[in-house]
Amino acid sequence: MVYDIVIIGNGVLGLSTALSLAALDPSLKIGVIGPESREGGASIAAGAMLNAFAEITSTSLKSYAGQEKFNLSLQASKKWRSWIEMINTYLEPDSQLTYQEGTFLILNSKSGILDSENFYAILKALNEYKECYEEVMPEDIPGLVPLEDCRPLRSLYLPNEGSIDSGKLIRALREIASKHHKISFINASAESFNFKGTSIISVNLDKGEVITAKDYVVAMGSYSQKLIDTIPQLSRRIPRLLSGMGCAVVVNQDPSNIVEHVIRTPNRSGACGLHVMPQGKNLYIGATNNVYTEPKTRHKMGFTHFLLECALEQINQNLHKSDVKTFHVGNRPATIDTFPLIGKTSIEGLWLLTGTYRDGFHQSPFLGEALARKILGLPHELSNVFAPERPLIRSFTKEESIEEAVRHYMSGAYERSVKLPKAGWDEVLRDLIHKRVNYIYDRLETDFGLSPDMIMMFEFSDNLEETLEYFRDYFKGDHLKRNLSVL
Ligand SMILES: Cc1cc2nc3c(=O)[nH]c(=O)nc-3n(C[C@H](O)[C@H](O)[C@H](O)COP(=O)(O)OP(=O)(O)OC[C@H]3O[C@@H](n4cnc5c(N)ncnc54)[C@H](O)[C@@H]3O)c2cc1C
């Protein structure tokens, strides 16, 4: 089969790019490759929150690259309403999508000091950018009935940061693509490329089919690394992609305390913060985040237990009566430096759109359209900061990274209700964690400052020593040679 453009990956980024391409040039013949089950995909596991400001942390805006990433989110925030309006023009009234307005950001003391730092960083950014928000009394938040010792002391309402039912959006995008545009879906997995000289001429699928196109967009989320690895000369030049495995649960709402808007904490303990959001009569509860070198597709008992405990204690204890409707497991595409991979590669006709980690769902309308414009040679708003073939971006020194990691470990411990002997023992625990993180750095033999979630990857690794050795060799490669400290 011959196409103009083939999108490899059927998550929200692949679908948004396909639809944007078709809208810009209806004559294009577009193929989207990906297994219908989307097993392990991030998009179907996300709730999804559409947050820009509420995602800010005390460190995220310190680097130029961090600012650029935030700019992507701001651009995306501006697109959501018109994107949904466009989608709804194709849908029957009873299947139309609703952008659920509003996010309550809560500050409770259930986790570590990091929560306060991130909460105040968000508040500062809201003020600096003159973004609309309101301080509200936590007891006035619909659906919030935490245990008394988990009650929030402050909360903000962000009217411009909402959510969308991710499953409904994915189904809608797919339906519009196949019914109203020249977009075909190929229920298969891409395995490798065929080359003529240095150019790609086709892609091989697991079911034996060979698909030919002029341009190929790899948007397979964390599964992209496997395909990138089939082209070693490229793989060496692209920051390694990992899997931020996340668990989420959908239960029915407590009928006496309905959650009406997203309720979330700031990002904490190497994860995206505890959050709940309404999905019709149900409630989405998310999400854990543990980084692995390969995607995972099964819930882990410990993570699910943690998530449910957090929701019962910090959101609504009456949820213990709720029926569990669905468990989700998905893998956030996370690069080792946590920044995305967007744009053209040095292989003619090969493009990448991945590495979006925690906010790829939110950024999808902007990234899909911007990449589509770039592929078609139209004016676009993508900068080159996140070009796929780039050295790792440093956003922490090694010392900052160690300090930040210790804070995230402590946050995780407090969120897990650690009880230390009184008093002065948290300094002892901090010292122990310090030693542990230093051990990781000693074994890695690098000065590259990792983000805390990447350090925690070693903690959760199924084979710590092997993973340390792999990354020790990785950092000895040429990934750091071109210094991007100007960023
Ligand atoms: C639990 C959880 C909660 C999240 N919450 C939010 C949130 O609230 N807001 C937000 O903005 N973001 C959130 N994210 C992050 C967001 O989901 C991702 O950044 C985004 O969905 C990535 O989209 P994607 O299309 O790149 O990848 P994916 O959704 O992972 O899609 C990749 C697709 O490629 C397919 N594929 C795999 N192998 C192959 C192959 N060999 N060939 C072809 N196709 C293949 C997969 O089946 C999959 O469907 C969350 C993620 C998780 C896991």
Coordinates of C-alpha atoms and ligand atoms in Angstrom, one line a residue:
M1 CA 0.0 0.0 0.0
V2 CA 1.3 3.5 -0.9
Y3 CA 0.5 6.6 1.1
D4 CA 1.7 10.2 1.0
I5 CA 2.3 10.2 4.8
V6 CA 2.2 7.4 7.3
I7 CA 1.8 8.1 11.0
I8 CA 3.3 5.3 13.1
G9 CA 1.4 5.3 16.4
N10 CA -2.3 5.7 17.1
G11 CA -2.3 7.7 20.3
V12 CA -3.5 11.2 20.7
L13 CA -0.4 12.7 19.1
G14 CA -0.6 10.4 16.0
L15 CA -4.3 11.0 15.6
S16 CA -4.0 14.8 16.1
T17 CA -1.2 15.0 13.5
A18 CA -3.1 12.9 11.0
L19 CA -6.3 15.0 11.3
S20 CA -4.3 18.3 11.1
L21 CA -2.6 17.1 8.0
A22 CA -5.9 16.1 6.4
A23 CA -7.4 19.4 7.3
L24 CA -4.5 21.4 5.8
D25 CA -4.4 19.3 2.6
P26 CA -7.5 17.1 2.0
S27 CA -5.9 15.5 -1.0
L28 CA -3.3 13.7 1.1
K29 CA -3.5 9.9 1.5
I30 CA -2.7 9.3 5.1
G31 CA -2.2 5.9 6.9
V32 CA -2.1 5.5 10.7
I33 CA -0.4 2.4 11.9
G34 CA -1.0 1.0 15.4
P35 CA -2.7 -1.9 17.3
E36 CA -6.4 -1.2 17.9
S37 CA -6.0 -2.3 21.5
R38 CA -3.5 0.5 22.2
E39 CA -2.2 -1.7 25.1
G40 CA 0.3 0.2 27.2
G41 CA -0.4 3.5 25.4
A42 CA -0.4 6.7 27.5
S43 CA -3.3 8.5 25.8
I44 CA -6.0 6.0 26.9
A45 CA -4.6 5.9 30.5
A46 CA -4.6 9.7 30.9
G47 CA -7.7 11.3 32.4
A48 CA -6.9 13.9 30.9
M49 CA -6.1 17.1 32.7
L50 CA -5.6 20.0 30.3
N51 CA -3.2 22.0 32.6
A52 CA -0.4 24.4 31.9
F53 CA 0.0 26.5 35.0
A54 CA -1.0 23.7 37.4
E55 CA 1.9 21.6 36.0
I56 CA 4.5 24.1 37.0
T57 CA 7.1 23.1 39.7
S58 CA 9.6 25.2 41.6
T59 CA 12.3 24.1 39.1
S60 CA 10.4 23.8 35.8
L61 CA 10.8 27.3 34.6
K62 CA 14.4 27.8 35.7
S63 CA 16.0 26.7 32.4
Y64 CA 15.4 28.1 28.9
A65 CA 14.3 24.6 27.8
G66 CA 11.8 24.5 30.7
Q67 CA 10.4 27.8 29.6
E68 CA 10.1 26.6 26.0
K69 CA 8.2 23.5 27.2
F70 CA 5.9 25.7 29.2
N71 CA 5.3 27.8 26.1
L72 CA 4.1 24.7 24.3
S73 CA 1.6 24.2 27.0
L74 CA 0.4 27.8 26.9
Q75 CA 0.0 27.5 23.1
A76 CA -2.0 24.3 23.6
S77 CA -4.3 26.0 26.2
K78 CA -5.3 28.5 23.6
K79 CA -6.2 25.8 21.1
W80 CA -8.5 23.5 23.1
R81 CA -11.8 25.3 22.7
S82 CA -11.6 25.7 18.9
W83 CA -10.2 22.1 18.6
I84 CA -13.3 20.7 20.4
E85 CA -15.6 22.9 18.4
M86 CA -14.1 21.6 15.2
I87 CA -14.4 18.0 16.4
N88 CA -18.0 18.5 17.5
T89 CA -19.0 19.8 14.0
Y90 CA -18.6 16.2 12.8
L91 CA -20.3 14.4 15.8
E92 CA -24.0 13.6 16.5
P93 CA -25.3 15.7 19.4
D94 CA -25.3 12.7 21.8
S95 CA -21.7 11.9 21.2
Q96 CA -20.3 15.5 21.3
L97 CA -17.3 16.2 23.5
T98 CA -17.4 18.6 26.4
Y99 CA -14.4 20.6 27.6
Q100 CA -14.8 20.4 31.3
E101 CA -13.8 23.8 32.7
G102 CA -11.9 24.4 35.8
T103 CA -9.2 22.9 38.0
F104 CA -9.0 23.2 41.8
L105 CA -5.4 23.1 42.9
I106 CA -5.1 22.1 46.6
L107 CA -2.3 22.4 49.0
N108 CA -2.4 19.9 51.8
S109 CA 0.3 18.7 54.1
K110 CA 0.0 15.0 53.3
S111 CA 3.2 15.1 51.3
G112 CA 6.6 16.8 51.8
I113 CA 7.7 20.5 51.7
L114 CA 7.9 20.1 47.9
D115 CA 4.1 20.5 47.6
S116 CA 4.3 24.0 49.2
E117 CA 7.2 25.0 46.9
N118 CA 5.4 23.9 43.8
F119 CA 2.1 25.5 44.9
Y120 CA 3.8 28.8 45.4
A121 CA 5.7 28.5 42.1
I122 CA 2.3 28.1 40.4
L123 CA 0.9 31.0 42.3
K124 CA 3.9 33.2 41.3
A125 CA 3.5 32.2 37.6
L126 CA -0.2 32.9 37.7
N127 CA 0.5 36.4 38.9
E128 CA 3.4 37.0 36.6
Y129 CA 1.4 35.9 33.5
K130 CA -1.7 37.7 34.8
E131 CA -3.6 34.4 34.4
C132 CA -7.1 34.2 35.9
Y133 CA -7.4 32.4 39.2
E134 CA -9.3 32.7 42.5
E135 CA -8.4 31.6 46.0
V136 CA -11.2 29.5 47.3
M137 CA -12.0 27.8 50.6
P138 CA -11.2 24.1 50.4
E139 CA -14.4 23.2 52.2
D140 CA -16.3 24.8 49.2
I141 CA -14.8 22.4 46.6
P142 CA -17.5 20.1 45.3
G143 CA -16.6 16.5 46.0
L144 CA -13.7 17.1 48.3
V145 CA -14.2 15.3 51.7
P146 CA -10.8 14.3 52.9
L147 CA -9.8 12.9 56.3
E148 CA -9.4 15.7 58.7
D149 CA -5.6 15.3 59.0
C150 CA -5.4 15.4 55.1
R151 CA -7.5 18.6 54.7
P152 CA -6.1 21.2 52.4
L153 CA -5.2 24.6 54.0
R154 CA -5.2 26.5 50.7
S155 CA -6.8 26.0 47.3
L156 CA -7.0 27.9 44.0
Y157 CA -9.6 27.7 41.3
L158 CA -8.1 28.0 37.8
P159 CA -11.1 28.5 35.4
N160 CA -9.0 28.2 32.2
E161 CA -7.4 24.8 33.1
G162 CA -9.9 22.0 32.6
S163 CA -10.1 18.4 31.4
I164 CA -11.5 16.1 28.7
D165 CA -12.5 12.5 28.7
S166 CA -9.5 11.0 26.9
G167 CA -11.3 7.8 25.8
K168 CA -14.1 9.8 24.2
L169 CA -11.7 12.2 22.4
I170 CA -9.6 9.3 21.0
R171 CA -12.8 7.6 19.7
A172 CA -14.0 10.8 18.2
L173 CA -10.7 11.6 16.5
R174 CA -10.6 8.1 15.0
E175 CA -14.2 8.2 13.8
I176 CA -13.7 11.6 12.1
A177 CA -10.4 10.5 10.5
S178 CA -11.9 7.4 8.9
K179 CA -15.4 8.7 8.0
H180 CA -14.6 12.2 6.8
H181 CA -11.0 12.2 5.6
K182 CA -8.7 10.1 3.5
I183 CA -7.1 8.5 6.5
S184 CA -6.8 4.7 6.7
F185 CA -6.1 2.8 9.9
I186 CA -3.8 -0.2 9.8
N187 CA -4.3 -2.5 12.8
A188 CA -0.7 -3.7 13.2
S189 CA 2.7 -2.8 14.7
A190 CA 5.6 -1.3 12.8
E191 CA 8.8 -3.4 13.2
S192 CA 11.5 -1.9 11.0
F193 CA 12.2 0.3 7.9
N194 CA 13.5 -0.6 4.5
F195 CA 16.1 1.7 3.0
K196 CA 17.4 2.7 -0.4
G197 CA 20.7 4.3 0.2
T198 CA 20.1 6.6 3.1
S199 CA 16.4 7.1 2.4
I200 CA 13.6 5.2 3.9
I201 CA 11.4 3.5 1.3
S202 CA 8.9 1.5 3.4
V203 CA 8.0 0.2 6.8
N204 CA 7.6 -3.4 7.7
L205 CA 4.7 -4.5 9.9
D206 CA 4.4 -7.4 12.3
K207 CA 1.7 -9.0 10.1
G208 CA 4.0 -9.1 7.1
E209 CA 2.6 -6.1 5.3
V210 CA 5.0 -3.5 3.8
I211 CA 3.8 0.1 3.8
T212 CA 5.3 2.8 1.5
A213 CA 5.0 6.5 1.9
K214 CA 6.9 9.7 1.2
D215 CA 7.0 10.8 4.8
Y216 CA 6.9 8.8 8.1
V217 CA 6.0 10.2 11.5
V218 CA 7.0 8.1 14.4
A219 CA 4.5 8.9 17.2
M220 CA 4.5 5.6 19.1
G221 CA 4.9 7.1 22.6
S222 CA 7.3 5.1 24.7
Y223 CA 7.2 2.3 22.2
S224 CA 9.0 4.5 19.7
Q225 CA 12.5 3.7 21.2
K226 CA 12.2 0.1 19.9
L227 CA 11.7 1.3 16.4
I228 CA 14.3 4.0 16.6
D229 CA 16.8 1.3 17.8
T230 CA 16.4 -0.4 14.4
I231 CA 18.3 2.5 13.0
P232 CA 21.5 2.6 15.1
Q233 CA 23.0 5.7 13.5
L234 CA 19.9 7.6 14.5
S235 CA 19.4 6.0 17.9
R236 CA 22.8 7.2 19.0
R237 CA 21.9 10.8 18.3
I238 CA 18.5 10.9 20.0
P239 CA 18.1 11.1 23.8
R240 CA 17.0 7.7 25.1
L241 CA 13.3 7.3 25.5
L242 CA 11.9 5.7 28.7
S243 CA 8.5 4.7 30.0
G244 CA 6.9 6.6 32.8
M245 CA 4.5 3.9 33.7
G246 CA 1.3 5.2 35.3
C247 CA -1.7 3.5 36.9
A248 CA -5.1 5.1 37.2
V249 CA -8.5 3.9 38.3
V250 CA -12.1 4.8 37.4
V251 CA -14.8 4.3 40.0
N252 CA -18.3 5.6 40.3
Q253 CA -18.7 9.0 41.9
D254 CA -19.9 9.3 45.5
P255 CA -23.5 10.3 44.8
S256 CA -23.6 12.6 47.9
N257 CA -20.3 14.4 47.0
I258 CA -20.0 14.8 43.2
V259 CA -16.7 16.1 41.9
E260 CA -17.5 18.7 39.2
H261 CA -14.0 19.9 38.2
V262 CA -10.5 18.5 38.3
I263 CA -9.2 18.5 41.9
R264 CA -5.4 18.1 42.0
T265 CA -2.3 18.6 44.1
P266 CA 0.8 20.1 42.5
N267 CA 3.3 17.6 41.0
R268 CA 4.9 15.6 43.8
S269 CA 7.1 12.6 44.6
G270 CA 8.4 12.2 41.1
A271 CA 4.8 12.0 39.7
C272 CA 2.0 14.2 38.4
G273 CA 0.3 14.7 41.7
L274 CA -2.9 13.1 42.9
H275 CA -5.8 14.2 40.7
V276 CA -9.5 13.3 40.2
M277 CA -11.8 14.4 37.5
P278 CA -15.4 13.7 36.6
Q279 CA -16.1 11.4 33.7
G280 CA -19.9 11.4 33.5
K281 CA -21.2 9.5 36.6
N282 CA -17.7 8.2 37.1
L283 CA -14.6 9.5 38.7
Y284 CA -11.1 9.2 37.2
I285 CA -8.4 8.8 39.9
G286 CA -4.8 9.3 38.7
A287 CA -2.0 8.8 38.7
T288 CA 1.2 7.0 39.7
N289 CA 4.5 7.5 37.8
N290 CA 7.4 5.1 37.9
V291 CA 10.0 5.3 35.2
Y292 CA 11.2 2.1 33.6
T293 CA 13.5 1.3 30.6
E294 CA 10.7 -0.6 28.8
P295 CA 6.9 -0.1 28.7
K296 CA 4.9 -2.1 31.3
T297 CA 1.3 -3.2 30.7
R298 CA 0.2 -4.6 34.1
H299 CA -0.9 -2.8 37.2
K300 CA 1.4 -3.2 40.2
M301 CA -0.3 -4.0 43.5
G302 CA 1.8 -1.5 45.4
F303 CA 1.1 1.4 43.0
T304 CA -2.6 0.8 42.9
H305 CA -2.8 0.4 46.6
F306 CA -0.9 3.7 47.0
L307 CA -3.2 5.5 44.5
L308 CA -6.4 4.3 46.2
E309 CA -5.1 5.1 49.6
C310 CA -4.3 8.7 48.5
A311 CA -7.8 9.1 47.0
L312 CA -9.6 7.8 50.0
E313 CA -7.5 9.9 52.5
Q314 CA -7.0 13.1 50.5
I315 CA -10.1 13.4 48.3
N316 CA -13.1 11.5 49.7
Q317 CA -13.2 8.7 52.3
N318 CA -16.7 7.7 51.1
L319 CA -15.2 6.5 47.9
H320 CA -14.5 3.2 49.7
K321 CA -18.1 2.2 48.8
S322 CA -17.6 2.9 45.0
D323 CA -17.5 0.2 42.4
V324 CA -14.3 0.0 40.4
K325 CA -15.1 0.4 36.8
T326 CA -11.7 0.3 35.1
F327 CA -8.0 0.1 35.8
H328 CA -5.7 1.9 33.4
V329 CA -2.0 1.3 32.8
G330 CA -0.1 3.5 30.4
N331 CA 3.4 4.5 29.6
R332 CA 4.3 8.2 29.4
P333 CA 7.0 8.7 26.7
A334 CA 9.8 10.3 28.8
T335 CA 13.3 11.1 27.6
I336 CA 16.2 10.7 30.0
D337 CA 16.4 14.6 30.1
T338 CA 12.5 14.8 30.3
F339 CA 12.2 17.1 27.2
P340 CA 10.3 16.1 24.1
L341 CA 11.5 15.0 20.6
I342 CA 9.7 17.0 17.9
G343 CA 10.6 17.4 14.3
K344 CA 12.6 16.2 11.4
T345 CA 15.4 13.7 11.7
S346 CA 18.6 13.6 9.5
I347 CA 16.9 10.7 7.6
E348 CA 15.0 12.1 4.7
G349 CA 11.2 11.8 5.3
L350 CA 11.5 10.6 8.9
W351 CA 9.9 12.7 11.6
L352 CA 9.5 12.2 15.3
L353 CA 6.7 13.4 17.7
T354 CA 7.2 11.9 21.2
G355 CA 8.8 12.4 24.6
T356 CA 5.9 14.5 25.8
Y357 CA 6.0 12.8 29.2
R358 CA 3.3 14.2 31.5
D359 CA 1.5 16.7 29.4
G360 CA 1.3 15.3 25.9
F361 CA -2.4 15.0 26.0
H362 CA -2.8 18.7 26.8
Q363 CA -0.2 19.7 24.1
S364 CA -1.7 17.4 21.4
P365 CA -3.8 20.0 19.4
F366 CA -0.9 22.4 19.2
L367 CA 1.8 19.8 18.5
G368 CA -0.3 17.9 16.0
E369 CA -1.0 21.0 14.0
A370 CA 2.4 22.6 14.3
L371 CA 4.1 19.4 13.1
A372 CA 1.6 19.0 10.3
R373 CA 2.4 22.5 9.1
K374 CA 6.1 21.8 9.3
I375 CA 5.9 18.6 7.3
L376 CA 3.8 20.4 4.6
G377 CA 6.3 23.3 4.5
L378 CA 3.8 25.8 5.8
P379 CA 4.6 28.6 8.4
H380 CA 4.6 27.0 11.9
E381 CA 5.4 27.9 15.5
L382 CA 7.7 25.0 16.4
S383 CA 11.2 26.0 17.7
N384 CA 14.2 23.7 17.2
V385 CA 14.9 23.4 20.9
F386 CA 13.4 19.9 21.0
A387 CA 14.7 18.7 17.6
P388 CA 15.0 14.9 17.9
E389 CA 18.7 14.7 17.2
R390 CA 20.0 16.8 20.0
P391 CA 22.4 16.4 23.0
L392 CA 20.8 16.0 26.4
I393 CA 19.5 19.2 27.9
R394 CA 20.8 20.0 31.3
S395 CA 18.3 21.6 33.6
F396 CA 20.0 20.6 36.9
T397 CA 23.6 20.5 38.1
K398 CA 24.5 17.2 39.8
E399 CA 24.3 18.9 43.2
E400 CA 20.9 20.4 42.5
S401 CA 19.7 17.0 41.2
I402 CA 20.7 15.2 44.4
E403 CA 19.0 17.8 46.6
E404 CA 15.9 17.7 44.5
A405 CA 15.8 13.9 44.5
V406 CA 16.1 13.8 48.3
R407 CA 13.1 16.2 48.5
H408 CA 11.0 13.9 46.2
Y409 CA 11.9 10.8 48.1
M410 CA 10.9 12.6 51.4
S411 CA 7.6 13.7 49.7
G412 CA 6.9 10.1 48.7
A413 CA 7.7 8.9 52.2
Y414 CA 5.3 11.4 53.8
E415 CA 2.6 10.7 51.3
R416 CA 3.0 7.0 52.3
S417 CA 2.4 8.1 55.9
V418 CA 6.0 7.5 57.1
K419 CA 6.1 7.7 60.9
L420 CA 9.5 8.7 62.3
P421 CA 10.5 8.7 66.0
K422 CA 10.3 12.2 67.4
A423 CA 12.3 14.4 67.0
G424 CA 15.1 15.1 64.6
W425 CA 14.8 11.8 62.8
D426 CA 13.8 13.3 59.4
E427 CA 17.4 14.6 59.2
V428 CA 18.6 11.0 59.7
L429 CA 16.3 9.8 56.9
R430 CA 17.3 12.6 54.6
D431 CA 21.0 11.6 55.2
L432 CA 20.3 8.0 54.4
I433 CA 18.5 9.0 51.1
H434 CA 21.4 11.3 50.3
K435 CA 23.8 8.4 50.5
R436 CA 21.6 6.3 48.4
V437 CA 21.3 8.9 45.6
N438 CA 25.1 9.5 45.8
Y439 CA 25.6 5.8 45.4
I440 CA 23.6 6.0 42.1
Y441 CA 25.7 8.9 40.9
D442 CA 28.9 7.1 41.9
R443 CA 27.9 4.1 39.8
L444 CA 26.8 6.3 36.9
E445 CA 30.1 8.1 36.9
T446 CA 28.4 11.2 35.4
D447 CA 27.9 14.8 36.3
F448 CA 24.8 15.1 34.2
G449 CA 22.1 16.3 36.6
L450 CA 19.1 14.0 36.3
S451 CA 15.6 14.9 37.2
P452 CA 14.3 13.2 40.4
D453 CA 11.9 10.9 38.6
M454 CA 14.8 9.6 36.6
I455 CA 16.8 8.9 39.7
M456 CA 13.9 7.1 41.2
M457 CA 13.9 4.9 38.0
F458 CA 16.9 3.2 39.5
E459 CA 15.0 2.7 42.8
F460 CA 12.1 0.9 41.0
S461 CA 14.3 -1.0 38.6
D462 CA 13.8 -4.8 38.5
N463 CA 17.6 -5.1 38.1
L464 CA 19.3 -2.2 39.6
E465 CA 23.0 -3.1 38.9
E466 CA 22.3 -3.9 35.2
T467 CA 20.4 -0.6 34.7
L468 CA 23.2 1.4 36.4
E469 CA 25.7 -0.2 34.1
Y470 CA 23.6 0.5 31.0
F471 CA 23.3 4.2 31.9
R472 CA 27.0 4.4 33.0
D473 CA 27.9 3.4 29.4
Y474 CA 25.2 5.6 28.0
F475 CA 26.6 8.7 29.7
K476 CA 30.0 7.8 28.4
G477 CA 28.7 8.1 24.9
D478 CA 28.5 11.3 23.0
H479 CA 25.1 12.4 24.2
L480 CA 26.5 15.2 26.3
K481 CA 29.3 16.4 24.0
R482 CA 27.6 19.4 22.5
N483 CA 27.0 21.5 25.5
L484 CA 23.6 23.1 25.7
S485 CA 24.2 25.0 28.9
V486 CA 23.2 28.1 27.0
L487 CA 19.7 26.7 27.1
Ligands
LIG1 C1 -1.6 7.5 33.8 C2 -1.3 8.7 32.9 C3 -1.9 9.9 33.2 C4 -1.6 11.0 32.4 N1 -2.3 12.2 32.6 C5 -2.1 13.2 31.7 C6 -2.9 14.4 31.9 O1 -3.7 14.5 32.8 N2 -2.7 15.4 30.9 C7 -1.8 15.3 29.9 O2 -1.7 16.2 29.2 N3 -1.0 14.1 29.8 C8 -1.2 13.1 30.7 N4 -0.4 12.0 30.5 C9 0.6 12.0 29.5 C10 0.0 11.8 28.1 O3 -0.9 10.7 28.2 C11 1.1 11.5 27.1 O4 2.1 12.5 27.1 C12 0.5 11.4 25.7 O5 -0.7 10.7 25.7 C13 1.4 10.7 24.7 O6 0.7 10.5 23.5 P1 1.3 9.6 22.3 O7 0.3 9.6 21.2 O8 2.7 10.2 22.0 O9 1.6 8.2 22.9 P2 0.6 6.9 23.3 O10 -0.7 7.4 23.7 O11 1.4 6.1 24.1 O12 0.4 6.3 21.8 C14 1.3 5.5 21.2 C15 0.6 4.5 20.4 O13 1.5 3.8 19.6 C16 1.0 2.5 19.5 N5 2.1 1.5 19.2 C17 2.9 0.8 20.1 N6 3.8 0.1 19.4 C18 3.5 0.3 18.1 C19 4.1 -0.1 16.9 N7 5.2 -1.0 16.9 N8 3.7 0.3 15.7 C20 2.7 1.2 15.7 N9 2.1 1.7 16.8 C21 2.5 1.3 18.0 C22 0.4 2.2 20.9 O14 -0.6 1.2 20.8 C23 -0.2 3.5 21.2 O15 -1.6 3.6 20.9 C24 -0.7 10.9 31.3 C25 -0.1 9.6 31.1 C26 -0.4 8.5 31.9 C27 0.2 7.2 31.6

